[in-house]
Amino acid sequence: MSDTPAPNGAESVLVIGSAGYLGRYVARSFAEAGYRVTGLQRPGGRPVDPRYQAVPGDLADPASLRAAAEGFDLVVHAGRIEGEVEREGVEAILASGTRLIHTSGADVLGPGDTFEDTVPKPPSCVAWRAPVEQVVRAGGGILIRPGLIYGDNGGVVPDQLLPVAAKLGAGLYFERRGVRWPAVHVADLAELYPLVARKAAPGTAWNGVTETIAVDELAAVTGAGTSVCWQSIDNPPAEIADIVELYVMDHDVSSEKTRREMGWRPRYLDAIGYLREECAAALPLLGR
């Protein structure tokens, strides 16, 4: 539970993606911190939780996002949208004059040891993130960059990695052992958002990462102890084709500044152990 009270106890926040994986945790964190939460209701999308108000809007229709954002104290973009449409949506929200916290990704920083102030050098599969970040920061918005989000049977692991492991009979990594990925539990990540809303200056970026894990160790977890090395990222399984470039991008993302300046205190610090139990329960349902 967040210990960050909303200023004046009742600021209003519009959460984009409030019915989604990360967004429902973010909405709950703001509600527990005393904010009045509203969710964006997409046409044909999952209904906004009845505990919150709802306003209509479409991620593919920037004009609707601007109209939806007007009148709120804060907009938090915790939904999933990529490429040029995301940039246009961000521009529309900023044009409403409402403060924006936008969810990017730690992968935008590129390989190696990176920090909150590292100049992004993204791989081609997420190259669109860098110009979106520029728009957010130039417009006075704030960025949160999560690592691999896990927990509550959601995220990339059950959506993409487990189906591959079930099909191959083993977890998969590429080219070599020891490739590092940043990771964060969804509940810990969600608690960062109200802290940033209260403390962060406009135009800043914060890394939502709690630890670094090895891709080959994660592969063994998804494969119930069995993993296989794919020698090249050429012709990967279709389930992970869109992120295969990340399998060989070794990156260690620091969140030391974020923890210190935002007062963020994550509780889930053993991603491999957590995912081992979660995957063990999920694999039989996939035929393993």
mmCIF file of N, CA and C in Angstrom, residues 4 9 11 37 54 71 73 80 101 138 142 155 161 185 196 198 211 219 231 244 252 275 285:
data_model
loop_
_atom_site.group_PDB
_atom_site.id
_atom_site.type_symbol
_atom_site.label_atom_id
_atom_site.label_comp_id
_atom_site.label_asym_id
_atom_site.label_seq_id
_atom_site.Cartn_x
_atom_site.Cartn_y
_atom_site.Cartn_z
ATOM 1 N N THR A 4 1.989 7.469 0.324
ATOM 2 C CA THR A 4 2.115 8.812 -0.206
ATOM 3 C C THR A 4 0.751 9.461 -0.331
ATOM 4 N N GLY A 9 -5.292 15.888 -0.329
ATOM 5 C CA GLY A 9 -6.118 14.720 -0.087
ATOM 6 C C GLY A 9 -7.066 14.327 -1.182
ATOM 7 N N GLU A 11 -6.646 15.100 -5.068
ATOM 8 C CA GLU A 11 -6.337 15.422 -6.465
ATOM 9 C C GLU A 11 -6.967 14.374 -7.371
ATOM 10 N N VAL A 37 -9.745 8.686 -8.548
ATOM 11 C CA VAL A 37 -9.277 7.969 -9.733
ATOM 12 C C VAL A 37 -10.396 7.840 -10.761
ATOM 13 N N ALA A 54 -15.406 6.755 -14.984
ATOM 14 C CA ALA A 54 -14.890 6.428 -16.315
ATOM 15 C C ALA A 54 -15.163 7.587 -17.262
ATOM 16 N N GLY A 71 -9.210 18.916 -17.516
ATOM 17 C CA GLY A 71 -9.877 19.053 -16.227
ATOM 18 C C GLY A 71 -9.298 18.209 -15.109
ATOM 19 N N ASP A 73 -6.138 16.819 -12.656
ATOM 20 C CA ASP A 73 -4.879 17.309 -12.117
ATOM 21 C C ASP A 73 -3.691 16.544 -12.696
ATOM 22 N N ARG A 80 -0.895 0.141 -23.001
ATOM 23 C CA ARG A 80 0.054 -0.389 -23.970
ATOM 24 C C ARG A 80 -0.298 0.111 -25.357
ATOM 25 N N ILE A 101 2.292 11.685 -16.410
ATOM 26 C CA ILE A 101 3.300 10.674 -16.110
ATOM 27 C C ILE A 101 3.140 9.592 -17.167
ATOM 28 N N ALA A 138 10.109 17.294 -23.114
ATOM 29 C CA ALA A 138 10.041 18.664 -23.628
ATOM 30 C C ALA A 138 8.740 19.343 -23.226
ATOM 31 N N ILE A 142 6.609 13.585 -17.164
ATOM 32 C CA ILE A 142 7.534 12.779 -16.365
ATOM 33 C C ILE A 142 7.503 11.349 -16.886
ATOM 34 N N GLY A 155 2.178 -10.109 -17.739
ATOM 35 C CA GLY A 155 3.392 -9.611 -18.347
ATOM 36 C C GLY A 155 3.964 -10.527 -19.411
ATOM 37 N N LEU A 161 6.929 -15.834 -23.086
ATOM 38 C CA LEU A 161 8.009 -16.777 -22.806
ATOM 39 C C LEU A 161 7.507 -18.178 -22.481
ATOM 40 N N HIS A 185 8.624 -6.199 -9.893
ATOM 41 C CA HIS A 185 7.307 -6.755 -9.634
ATOM 42 C C HIS A 185 6.265 -5.677 -9.865
ATOM 43 N N VAL A 196 6.241 9.501 -7.526
ATOM 44 C CA VAL A 196 6.692 10.384 -8.609
ATOM 45 C C VAL A 196 5.730 11.550 -8.783
ATOM 46 N N ARG A 198 4.038 13.022 -6.623
ATOM 47 C CA ARG A 198 4.195 13.987 -5.537
ATOM 48 C C ARG A 198 5.542 14.705 -5.568
ATOM 49 N N GLU A 211 15.847 -5.172 -9.563
ATOM 50 C CA GLU A 211 16.979 -6.096 -9.590
ATOM 51 C C GLU A 211 17.328 -6.442 -11.029
ATOM 52 N N ALA A 219 15.212 -18.435 -18.511
ATOM 53 C CA ALA A 219 14.846 -19.509 -19.439
ATOM 54 C C ALA A 219 14.672 -20.829 -18.705
ATOM 55 N N GLN A 231 21.295 -20.511 -31.195
ATOM 56 C CA GLN A 231 22.593 -19.939 -31.536
ATOM 57 C C GLN A 231 22.526 -18.592 -32.245
ATOM 58 N N VAL A 244 12.966 -10.406 -29.805
ATOM 59 C CA VAL A 244 14.147 -11.272 -29.799
ATOM 60 C C VAL A 244 15.442 -10.465 -29.706
ATOM 61 N N ASP A 252 22.114 -3.522 -17.570
ATOM 62 C CA ASP A 252 21.939 -3.445 -16.126
ATOM 63 C C ASP A 252 21.499 -2.019 -15.809
ATOM 64 N N LEU A 275 9.187 -16.191 -9.890
ATOM 65 C CA LEU A 275 8.754 -16.714 -11.181
ATOM 66 C C LEU A 275 8.883 -18.231 -11.255
ATOM 67 N N LEU A 285 -0.853 -26.153 -17.162
ATOM 68 C CA LEU A 285 -2.016 -25.663 -17.900
ATOM 69 C C LEU A 285 -1.713 -25.483 -19.375
#
